[in-house]
Coordinates of C-alpha atoms and ligand atoms in Angstrom, one line a residue:
X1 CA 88.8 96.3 85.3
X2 CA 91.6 99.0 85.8
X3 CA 90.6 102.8 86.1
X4 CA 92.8 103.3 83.0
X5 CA 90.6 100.8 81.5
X6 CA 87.2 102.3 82.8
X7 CA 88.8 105.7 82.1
X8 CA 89.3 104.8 78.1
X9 CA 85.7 103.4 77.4
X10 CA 84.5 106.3 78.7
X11 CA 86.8 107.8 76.0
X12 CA 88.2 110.0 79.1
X13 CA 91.8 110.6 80.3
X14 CA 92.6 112.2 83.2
X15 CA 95.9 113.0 82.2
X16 CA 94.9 115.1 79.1
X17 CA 92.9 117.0 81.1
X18 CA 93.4 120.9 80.6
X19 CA 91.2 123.2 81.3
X20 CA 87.9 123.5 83.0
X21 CA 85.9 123.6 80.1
X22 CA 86.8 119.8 79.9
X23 CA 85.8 119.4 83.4
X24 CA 82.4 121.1 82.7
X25 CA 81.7 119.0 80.0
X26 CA 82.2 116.4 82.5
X27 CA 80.2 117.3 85.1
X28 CA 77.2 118.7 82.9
X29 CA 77.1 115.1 81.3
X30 CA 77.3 113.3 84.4
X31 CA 74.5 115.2 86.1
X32 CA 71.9 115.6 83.0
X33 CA 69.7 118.7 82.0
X34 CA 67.2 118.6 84.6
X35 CA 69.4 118.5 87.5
X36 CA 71.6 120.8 85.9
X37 CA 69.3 123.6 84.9
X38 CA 68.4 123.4 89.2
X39 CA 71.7 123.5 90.4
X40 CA 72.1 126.4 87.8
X41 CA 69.0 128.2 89.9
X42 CA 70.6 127.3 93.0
X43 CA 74.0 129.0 91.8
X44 CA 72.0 132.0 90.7
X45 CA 70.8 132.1 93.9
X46 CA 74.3 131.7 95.8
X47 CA 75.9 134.4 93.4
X48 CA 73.2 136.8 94.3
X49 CA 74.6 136.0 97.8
X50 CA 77.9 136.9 96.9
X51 CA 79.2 133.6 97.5
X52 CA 79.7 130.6 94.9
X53 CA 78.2 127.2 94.9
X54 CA 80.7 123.7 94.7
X55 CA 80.9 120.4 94.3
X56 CA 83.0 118.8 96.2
X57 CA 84.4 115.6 97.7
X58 CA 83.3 112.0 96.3
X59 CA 81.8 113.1 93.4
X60 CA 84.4 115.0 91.7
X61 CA 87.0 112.6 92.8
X62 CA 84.6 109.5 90.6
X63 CA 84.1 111.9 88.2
X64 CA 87.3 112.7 87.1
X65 CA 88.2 108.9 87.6
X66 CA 85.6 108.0 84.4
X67 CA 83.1 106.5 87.3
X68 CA 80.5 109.5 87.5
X69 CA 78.3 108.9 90.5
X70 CA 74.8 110.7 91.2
X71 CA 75.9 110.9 95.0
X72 CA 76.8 114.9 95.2
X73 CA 77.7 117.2 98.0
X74 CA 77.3 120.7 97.6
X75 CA 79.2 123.6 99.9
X76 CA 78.6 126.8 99.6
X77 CA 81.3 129.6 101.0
X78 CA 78.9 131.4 102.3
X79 CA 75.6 131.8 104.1
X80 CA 73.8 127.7 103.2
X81 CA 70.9 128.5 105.9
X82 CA 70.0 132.0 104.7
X83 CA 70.1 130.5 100.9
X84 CA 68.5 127.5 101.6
X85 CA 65.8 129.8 103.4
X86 CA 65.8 131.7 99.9
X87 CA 65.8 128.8 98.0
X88 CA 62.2 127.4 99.6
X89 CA 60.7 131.2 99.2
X90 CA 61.0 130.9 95.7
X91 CA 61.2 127.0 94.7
X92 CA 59.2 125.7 97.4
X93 CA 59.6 122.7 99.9
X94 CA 60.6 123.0 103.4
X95 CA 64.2 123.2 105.2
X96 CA 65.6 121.7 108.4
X97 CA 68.7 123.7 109.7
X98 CA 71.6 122.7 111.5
X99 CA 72.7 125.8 113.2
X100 CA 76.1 124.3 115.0
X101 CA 77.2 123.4 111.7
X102 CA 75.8 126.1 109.1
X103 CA 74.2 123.4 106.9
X104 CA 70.7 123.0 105.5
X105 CA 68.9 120.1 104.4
X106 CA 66.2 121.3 101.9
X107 CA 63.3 119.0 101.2
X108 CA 62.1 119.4 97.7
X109 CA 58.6 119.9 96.2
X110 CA 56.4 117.4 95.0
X111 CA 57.6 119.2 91.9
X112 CA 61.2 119.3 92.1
X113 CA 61.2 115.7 93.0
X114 CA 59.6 115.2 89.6
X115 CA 62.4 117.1 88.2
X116 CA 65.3 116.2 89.5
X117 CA 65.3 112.6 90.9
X118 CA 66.3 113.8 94.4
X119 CA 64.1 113.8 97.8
X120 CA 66.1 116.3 99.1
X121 CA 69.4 118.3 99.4
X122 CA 72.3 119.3 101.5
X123 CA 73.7 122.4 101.6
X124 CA 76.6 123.4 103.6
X125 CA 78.9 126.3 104.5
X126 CA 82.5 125.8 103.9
X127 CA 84.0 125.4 107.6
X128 CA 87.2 124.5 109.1
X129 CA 87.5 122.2 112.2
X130 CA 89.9 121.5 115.2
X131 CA 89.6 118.4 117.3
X132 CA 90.0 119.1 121.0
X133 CA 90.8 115.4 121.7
X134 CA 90.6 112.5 119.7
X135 CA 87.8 110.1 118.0
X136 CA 85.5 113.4 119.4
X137 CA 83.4 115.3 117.3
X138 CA 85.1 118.7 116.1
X139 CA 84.7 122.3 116.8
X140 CA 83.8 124.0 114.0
X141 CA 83.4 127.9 112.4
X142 CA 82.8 129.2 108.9
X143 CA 86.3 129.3 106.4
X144 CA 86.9 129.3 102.7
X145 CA 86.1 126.8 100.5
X146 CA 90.2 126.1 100.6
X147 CA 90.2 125.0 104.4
X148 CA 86.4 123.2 104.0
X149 CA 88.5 121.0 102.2
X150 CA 91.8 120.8 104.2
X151 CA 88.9 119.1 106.9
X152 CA 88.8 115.8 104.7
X153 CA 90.3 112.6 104.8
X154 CA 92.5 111.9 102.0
X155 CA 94.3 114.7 99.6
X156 CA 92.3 113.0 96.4
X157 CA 88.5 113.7 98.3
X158 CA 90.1 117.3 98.4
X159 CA 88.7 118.3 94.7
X160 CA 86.1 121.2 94.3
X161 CA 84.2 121.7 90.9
X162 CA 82.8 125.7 90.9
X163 CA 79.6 125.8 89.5
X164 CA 79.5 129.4 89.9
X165 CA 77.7 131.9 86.9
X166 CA 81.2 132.3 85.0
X167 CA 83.5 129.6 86.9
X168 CA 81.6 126.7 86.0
X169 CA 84.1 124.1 85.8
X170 CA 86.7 125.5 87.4
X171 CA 89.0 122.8 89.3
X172 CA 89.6 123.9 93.0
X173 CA 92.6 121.7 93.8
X174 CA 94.4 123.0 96.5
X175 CA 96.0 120.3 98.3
X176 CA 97.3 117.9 96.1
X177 CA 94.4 115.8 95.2
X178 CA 94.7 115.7 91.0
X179 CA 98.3 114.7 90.9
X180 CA 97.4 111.6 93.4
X181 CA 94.2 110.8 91.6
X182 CA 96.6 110.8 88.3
X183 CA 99.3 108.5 90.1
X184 CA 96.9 106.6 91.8
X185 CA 98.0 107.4 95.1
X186 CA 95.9 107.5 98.4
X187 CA 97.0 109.8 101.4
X188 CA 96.2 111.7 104.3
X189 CA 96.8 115.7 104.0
X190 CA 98.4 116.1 107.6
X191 CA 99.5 113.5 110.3
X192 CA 96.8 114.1 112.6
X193 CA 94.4 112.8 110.1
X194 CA 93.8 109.1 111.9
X195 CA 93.9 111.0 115.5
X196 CA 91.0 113.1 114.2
X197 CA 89.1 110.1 112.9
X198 CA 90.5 107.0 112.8
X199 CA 87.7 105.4 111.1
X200 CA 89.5 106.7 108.0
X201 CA 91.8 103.7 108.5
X202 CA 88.9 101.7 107.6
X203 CA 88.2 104.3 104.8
X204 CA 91.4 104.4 103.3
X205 CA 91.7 100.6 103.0
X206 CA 87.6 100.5 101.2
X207 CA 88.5 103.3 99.0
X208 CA 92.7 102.0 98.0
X209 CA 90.6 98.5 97.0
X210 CA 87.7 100.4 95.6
X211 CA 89.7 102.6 93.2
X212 CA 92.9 100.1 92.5
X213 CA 94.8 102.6 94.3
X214 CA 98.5 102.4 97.0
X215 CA 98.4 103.9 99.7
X216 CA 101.5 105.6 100.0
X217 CA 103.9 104.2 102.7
X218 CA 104.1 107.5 105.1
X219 CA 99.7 106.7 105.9
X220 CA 100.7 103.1 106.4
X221 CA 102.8 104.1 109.0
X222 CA 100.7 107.2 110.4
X223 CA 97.9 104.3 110.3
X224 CA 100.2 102.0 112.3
X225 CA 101.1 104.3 114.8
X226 CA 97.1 105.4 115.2
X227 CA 96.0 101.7 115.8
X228 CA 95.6 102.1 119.2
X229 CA 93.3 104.8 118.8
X230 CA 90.9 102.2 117.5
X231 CA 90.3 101.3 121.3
X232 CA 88.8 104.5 121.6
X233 CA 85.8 104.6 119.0
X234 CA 82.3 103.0 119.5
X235 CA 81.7 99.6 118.1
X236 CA 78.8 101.2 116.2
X237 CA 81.1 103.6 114.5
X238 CA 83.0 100.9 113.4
X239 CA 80.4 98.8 112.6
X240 CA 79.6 101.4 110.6
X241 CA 82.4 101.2 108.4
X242 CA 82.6 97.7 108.2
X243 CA 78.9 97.8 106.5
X244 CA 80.1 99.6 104.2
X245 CA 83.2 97.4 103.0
X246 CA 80.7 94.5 103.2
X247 CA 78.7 96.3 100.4
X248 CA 81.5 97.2 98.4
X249 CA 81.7 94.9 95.0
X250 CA 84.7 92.8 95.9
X251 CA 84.9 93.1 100.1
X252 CA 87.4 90.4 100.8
X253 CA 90.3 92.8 99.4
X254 CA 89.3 95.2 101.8
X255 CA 89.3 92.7 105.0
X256 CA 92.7 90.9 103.4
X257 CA 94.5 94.6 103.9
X258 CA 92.7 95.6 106.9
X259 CA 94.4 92.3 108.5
X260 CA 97.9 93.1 106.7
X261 CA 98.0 96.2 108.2
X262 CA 96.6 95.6 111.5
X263 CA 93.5 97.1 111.6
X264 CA 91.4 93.7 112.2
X265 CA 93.4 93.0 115.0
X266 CA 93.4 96.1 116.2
X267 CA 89.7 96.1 116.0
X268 CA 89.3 93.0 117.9
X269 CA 92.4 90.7 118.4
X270 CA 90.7 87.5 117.1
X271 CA 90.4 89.0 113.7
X272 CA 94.6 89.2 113.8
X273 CA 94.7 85.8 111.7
X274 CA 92.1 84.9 109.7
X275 CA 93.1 83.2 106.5
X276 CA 93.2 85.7 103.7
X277 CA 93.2 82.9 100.5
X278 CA 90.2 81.0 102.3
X279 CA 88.3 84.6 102.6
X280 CA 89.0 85.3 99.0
X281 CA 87.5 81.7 97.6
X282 CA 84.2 81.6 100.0
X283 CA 83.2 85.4 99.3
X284 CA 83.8 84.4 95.8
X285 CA 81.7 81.4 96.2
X286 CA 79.5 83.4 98.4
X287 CA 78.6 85.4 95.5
X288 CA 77.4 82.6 93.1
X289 CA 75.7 80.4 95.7
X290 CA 73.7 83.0 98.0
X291 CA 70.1 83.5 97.9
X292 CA 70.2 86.3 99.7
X293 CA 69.2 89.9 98.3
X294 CA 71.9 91.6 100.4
X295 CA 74.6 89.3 100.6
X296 CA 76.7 91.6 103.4
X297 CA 75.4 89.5 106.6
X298 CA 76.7 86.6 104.4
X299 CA 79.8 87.8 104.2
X300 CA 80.3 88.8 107.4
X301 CA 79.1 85.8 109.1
X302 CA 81.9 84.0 106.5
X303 CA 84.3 86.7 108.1
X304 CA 84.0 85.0 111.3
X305 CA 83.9 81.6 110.7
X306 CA 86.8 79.9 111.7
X307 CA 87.0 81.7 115.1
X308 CA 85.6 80.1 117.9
X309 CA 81.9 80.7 118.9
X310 CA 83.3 82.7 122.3
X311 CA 85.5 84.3 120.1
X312 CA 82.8 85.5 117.8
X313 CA 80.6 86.6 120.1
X314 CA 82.9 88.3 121.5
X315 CA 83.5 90.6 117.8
X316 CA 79.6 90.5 118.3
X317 CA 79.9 92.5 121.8
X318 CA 82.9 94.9 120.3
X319 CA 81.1 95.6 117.2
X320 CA 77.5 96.2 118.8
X321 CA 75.7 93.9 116.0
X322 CA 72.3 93.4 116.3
X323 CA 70.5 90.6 118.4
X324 CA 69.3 88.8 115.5
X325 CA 72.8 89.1 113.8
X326 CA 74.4 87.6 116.8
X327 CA 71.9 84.7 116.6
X328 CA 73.4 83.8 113.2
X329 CA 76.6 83.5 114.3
X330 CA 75.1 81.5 117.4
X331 CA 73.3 78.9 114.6
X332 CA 76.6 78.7 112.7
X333 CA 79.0 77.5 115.7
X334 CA 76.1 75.3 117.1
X335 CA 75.9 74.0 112.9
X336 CA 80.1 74.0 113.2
X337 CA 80.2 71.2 116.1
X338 CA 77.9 68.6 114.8
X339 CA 78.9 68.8 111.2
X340 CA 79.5 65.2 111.5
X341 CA 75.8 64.5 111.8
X342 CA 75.2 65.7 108.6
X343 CA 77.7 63.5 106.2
X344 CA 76.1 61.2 103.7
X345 CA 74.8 58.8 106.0
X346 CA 72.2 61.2 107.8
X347 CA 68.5 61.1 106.5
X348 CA 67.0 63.7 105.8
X349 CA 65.3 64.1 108.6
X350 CA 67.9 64.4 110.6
X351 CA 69.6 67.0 108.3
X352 CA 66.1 68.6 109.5
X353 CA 66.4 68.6 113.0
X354 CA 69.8 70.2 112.7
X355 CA 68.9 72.7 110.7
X356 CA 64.9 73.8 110.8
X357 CA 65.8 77.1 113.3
X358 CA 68.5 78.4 110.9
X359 CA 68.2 81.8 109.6
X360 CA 68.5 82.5 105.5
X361 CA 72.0 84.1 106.7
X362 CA 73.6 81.4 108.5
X363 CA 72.0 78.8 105.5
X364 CA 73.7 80.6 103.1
X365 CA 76.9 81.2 105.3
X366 CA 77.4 77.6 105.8
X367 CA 76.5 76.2 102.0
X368 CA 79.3 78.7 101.3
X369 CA 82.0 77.9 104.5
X370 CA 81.7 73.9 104.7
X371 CA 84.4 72.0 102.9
X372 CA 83.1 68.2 102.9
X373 CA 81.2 67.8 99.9
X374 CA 78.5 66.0 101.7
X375 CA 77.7 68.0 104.2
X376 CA 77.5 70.6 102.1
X377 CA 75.1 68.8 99.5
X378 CA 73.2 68.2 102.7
X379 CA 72.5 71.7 103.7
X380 CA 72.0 73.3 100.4
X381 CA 69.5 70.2 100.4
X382 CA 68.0 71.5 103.4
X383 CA 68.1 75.3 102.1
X384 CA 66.7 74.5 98.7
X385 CA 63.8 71.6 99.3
X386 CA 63.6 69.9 102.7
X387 CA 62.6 73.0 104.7
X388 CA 59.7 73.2 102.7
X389 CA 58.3 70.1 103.2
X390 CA 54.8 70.0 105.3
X391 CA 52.6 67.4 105.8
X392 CA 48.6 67.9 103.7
X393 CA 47.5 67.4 107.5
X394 CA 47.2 70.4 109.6
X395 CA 46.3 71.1 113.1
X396 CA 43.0 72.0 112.4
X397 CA 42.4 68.7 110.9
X398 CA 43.3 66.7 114.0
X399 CA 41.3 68.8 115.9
X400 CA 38.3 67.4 113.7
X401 CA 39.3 63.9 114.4
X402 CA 38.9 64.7 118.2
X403 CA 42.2 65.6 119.4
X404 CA 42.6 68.0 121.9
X405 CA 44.7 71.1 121.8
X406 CA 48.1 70.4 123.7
X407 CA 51.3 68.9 122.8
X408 CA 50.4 65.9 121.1
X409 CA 49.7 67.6 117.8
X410 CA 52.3 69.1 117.6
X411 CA 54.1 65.6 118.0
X412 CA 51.8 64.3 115.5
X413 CA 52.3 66.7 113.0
X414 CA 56.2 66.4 113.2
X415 CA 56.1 63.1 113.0
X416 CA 54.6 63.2 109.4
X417 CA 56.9 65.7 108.3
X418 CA 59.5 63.3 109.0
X419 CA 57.7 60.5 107.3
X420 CA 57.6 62.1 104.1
X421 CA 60.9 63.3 105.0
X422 CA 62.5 60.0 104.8
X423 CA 60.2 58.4 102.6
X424 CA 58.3 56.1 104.7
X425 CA 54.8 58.1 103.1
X426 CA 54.4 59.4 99.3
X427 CA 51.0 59.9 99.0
X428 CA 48.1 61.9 100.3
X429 CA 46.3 58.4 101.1
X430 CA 49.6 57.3 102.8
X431 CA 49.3 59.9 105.3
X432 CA 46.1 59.9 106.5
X433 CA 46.4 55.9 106.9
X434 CA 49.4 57.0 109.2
X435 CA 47.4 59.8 111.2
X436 CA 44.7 57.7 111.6
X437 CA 47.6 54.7 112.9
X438 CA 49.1 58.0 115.4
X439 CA 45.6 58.8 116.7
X440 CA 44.8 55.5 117.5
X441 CA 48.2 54.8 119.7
X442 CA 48.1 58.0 121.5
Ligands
CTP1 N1 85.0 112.4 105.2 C1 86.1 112.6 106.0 N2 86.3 111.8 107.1 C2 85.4 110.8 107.4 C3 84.3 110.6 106.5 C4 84.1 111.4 105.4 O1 86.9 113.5 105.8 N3 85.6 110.0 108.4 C5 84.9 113.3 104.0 C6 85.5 112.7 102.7 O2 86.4 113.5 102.2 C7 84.3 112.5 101.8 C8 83.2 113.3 102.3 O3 83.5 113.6 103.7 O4 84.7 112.8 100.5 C9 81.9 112.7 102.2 O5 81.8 111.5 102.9 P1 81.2 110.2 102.2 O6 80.0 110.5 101.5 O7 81.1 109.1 103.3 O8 82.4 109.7 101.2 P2 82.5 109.4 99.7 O9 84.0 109.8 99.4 O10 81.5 110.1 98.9 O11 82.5 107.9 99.5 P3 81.5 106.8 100.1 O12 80.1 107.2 99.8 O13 82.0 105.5 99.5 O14 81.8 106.7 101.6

């Protein structure tokens, strides 16, 4: 569905848009009357401050897109810890402050909670930054609301809403963002931007996807020539990132640019050439088939499959992904060389043995990533019945027919799983003649 599409069922367009009344409509129907009537205390509050209240960033920009979201910021140009230290006085709760960076996070009462919906809330000062060298974190000190937003990534995250007593509504738009937002146009404000941060490359490519919008050819080439950066910024950081494309509703887009620009390779060179169309069809495929609840580990463990196990691990290493995520990939390349053992001739318990120390994620990545028809049948076999096949006997049991502790029941008790595996027992009364056969050869 097109933003113009979403846009007109939401009986919204952006481009009629005149004055902020419009906008307030907007934003008091997108937040509701609870939460309204307490960010109307908390505006009280921050005019009694002499200061006024925004929302900013995200929010506005998926607001005035038709997509309202519940996921606010809120920046105050003024004093955030003294109000927030106001705010608990007389709404109650308690406040965690972040002196180096003038914000608050206030943790709402039992009551408020109620309320509102929310656990707690940020509030911020508006602030400008300068990096001292790239990828660092910035200096900061307290600015107007106008260079708070010159800080941010891309000109259409640069929109303020005032929710002030008497400017409710009013659009703060000073660098460009509602004329991108209405030509659906994604750039950076300055051409440092990427030498600040250049996890916004990754940013800009989840949000152009996201919203159905260009990135205009100047940040292509500012991202181009920042590529190198990349080198510079944790794995976890862009791990980070990468998370949050693999959540995003249709993720494949995002990796297809991040390769056509550069960015996987620059991330890790072995991520240079993976095949786009092939990505598109398993994610897709991915989606239908998965059992999973989150389906991102899926996805990335498809990311990776055609490159080499070294080669993986390797992405593993640069990307600092977990142990157990690591393993996945590990079951997958180990799956990936002995696919042959697997076709239509293998019984099932063999499919068994090659498959009973899979994780649910690399299951699911390879009923999704294998091509042959049988081996495919053959895991989602596995996936959906065969690992839950146990014998009625249990290890308790063959301790009551004598056995001692040790190796030999676990032998035993495989043994039967495999029998019922392939057939050669059905029954309860099958079994136990075939225990009783085991114990005596031992
Ligand atoms: N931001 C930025 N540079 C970053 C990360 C964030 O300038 N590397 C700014 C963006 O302008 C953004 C705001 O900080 O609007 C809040 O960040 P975040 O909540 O991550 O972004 P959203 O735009 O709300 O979108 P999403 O939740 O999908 O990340």
């Amino acid at each position: 569905m097109s933003n113009n599409d979403v846009k007109s069922i939401l009986g919204f367009d952006l481009m009629s848009l005149h004055s902020f009344s419009d906008i307030s409509s907007l934003v008091e129907h997108a937040l509701g009357s609870e939460l309204l009537s307490f960010i109307n205390d908390i505006s009280i509050k921050t005019d009694e401050n002499d200061a006024d209240l925004y929302i900013v960033g995200g929010f506005v920009r998926d607001l005035l897109l038709g997509r309202p979201s519940m996921d606010f910021d809120l920046v105050i140009d003024g004093d955030a810890i003294r109000l927030s230290n106001e705010l608990v006085s007389e709404f109650g709760g308690e406040v965690t402050i972040h002196r180096r960076f003038g914000t608050a996070k206030w943790y709402l009462s039992e009551e408020l909670v109620s309320a509102t919906g929310l656990n707690s809330l940020d509030l911020v000062s508006s602030r400008s930054e300068s990096y001292d060298k790239p990828a660092q974190l910035p200096d900061v000190k307290p600015d107007s609301i106008k260079w708070d937003l010159q800080r941010r990534d891309f000109t259409v995250n640069t929109l303020a809403v005032n929710l002030s007593p008497g400017k409710f509504g009013e659009l703060v738009d000073c660098w460009g963002g509602l004329e991108d937002l209405k030509t659906n146009l994604l750039q950076v404000l300055h051409s440092r931007s990427f030498i600040d941060d250049p996890t916004r490359m990754l940013r800009a490519v989840r949000l152009e996807q996201r919203l159905d919008f260009n990135i205009t050819d100047d940040t292509v080439q500012l991202m181009v020539a920042s590529l190198p950066l990349l080198d510079d910024v944790s794995g976890d950081r862009i791990r980070h990132e990468i998370e949050k494309i693999l959540h995003e509703e249709c993720p494949e887009a995002v990796l297809v640019r991040l390769q056509e620009i550069g960015v996987a390779g620059a991330i890790h060179s072995s991520m240079a050439y993976i095949v786009g169309e092939w990505l598109e069809t398993k994610f897709a495929l991915a989606r239908e088939y998965s059992l999973l609840a989150d389906i991102a580990p899926v996805y990335f463990g498809l990311w990776l499959y055609s490159l080499s196990i070294d080669e993986s691990l390797s992405v593993c290493n640069r990307l600092q992904v977990s142990t157990k995520a690591e393993e996945s990939l590990r079951q997958i390349g180990r799956v990936k060389s002995i696919l042959s053992e697997l076709d239509a001739s293998a019984n099932p318990s063999d499919v068994v043995r090659n498959l009973d120390d899979l994780s649910d994620i690399a299951l699911d990545v390879l009923v999704v990533a294998v091509d042959s028809q049988d081996v495919r049948k053959n895991i989602e076999k596995f996936r959906n019945e065969l690992r839950f096949i146990q014998p009625v006997t249990n290890g308790n049991d063959l301790l009551e027919l004598g056995l001692m502790p040790g190796p030999d029941l676990g032998r035993i008790l495989l043994r039967l799983k495999m029998a019922w595996l392939d057939g050669e027992i059905s029954s309860k009364e099958e079994e136990r003649v075939l225990v009783e056969a085991l114990v005596a050869e031992r």
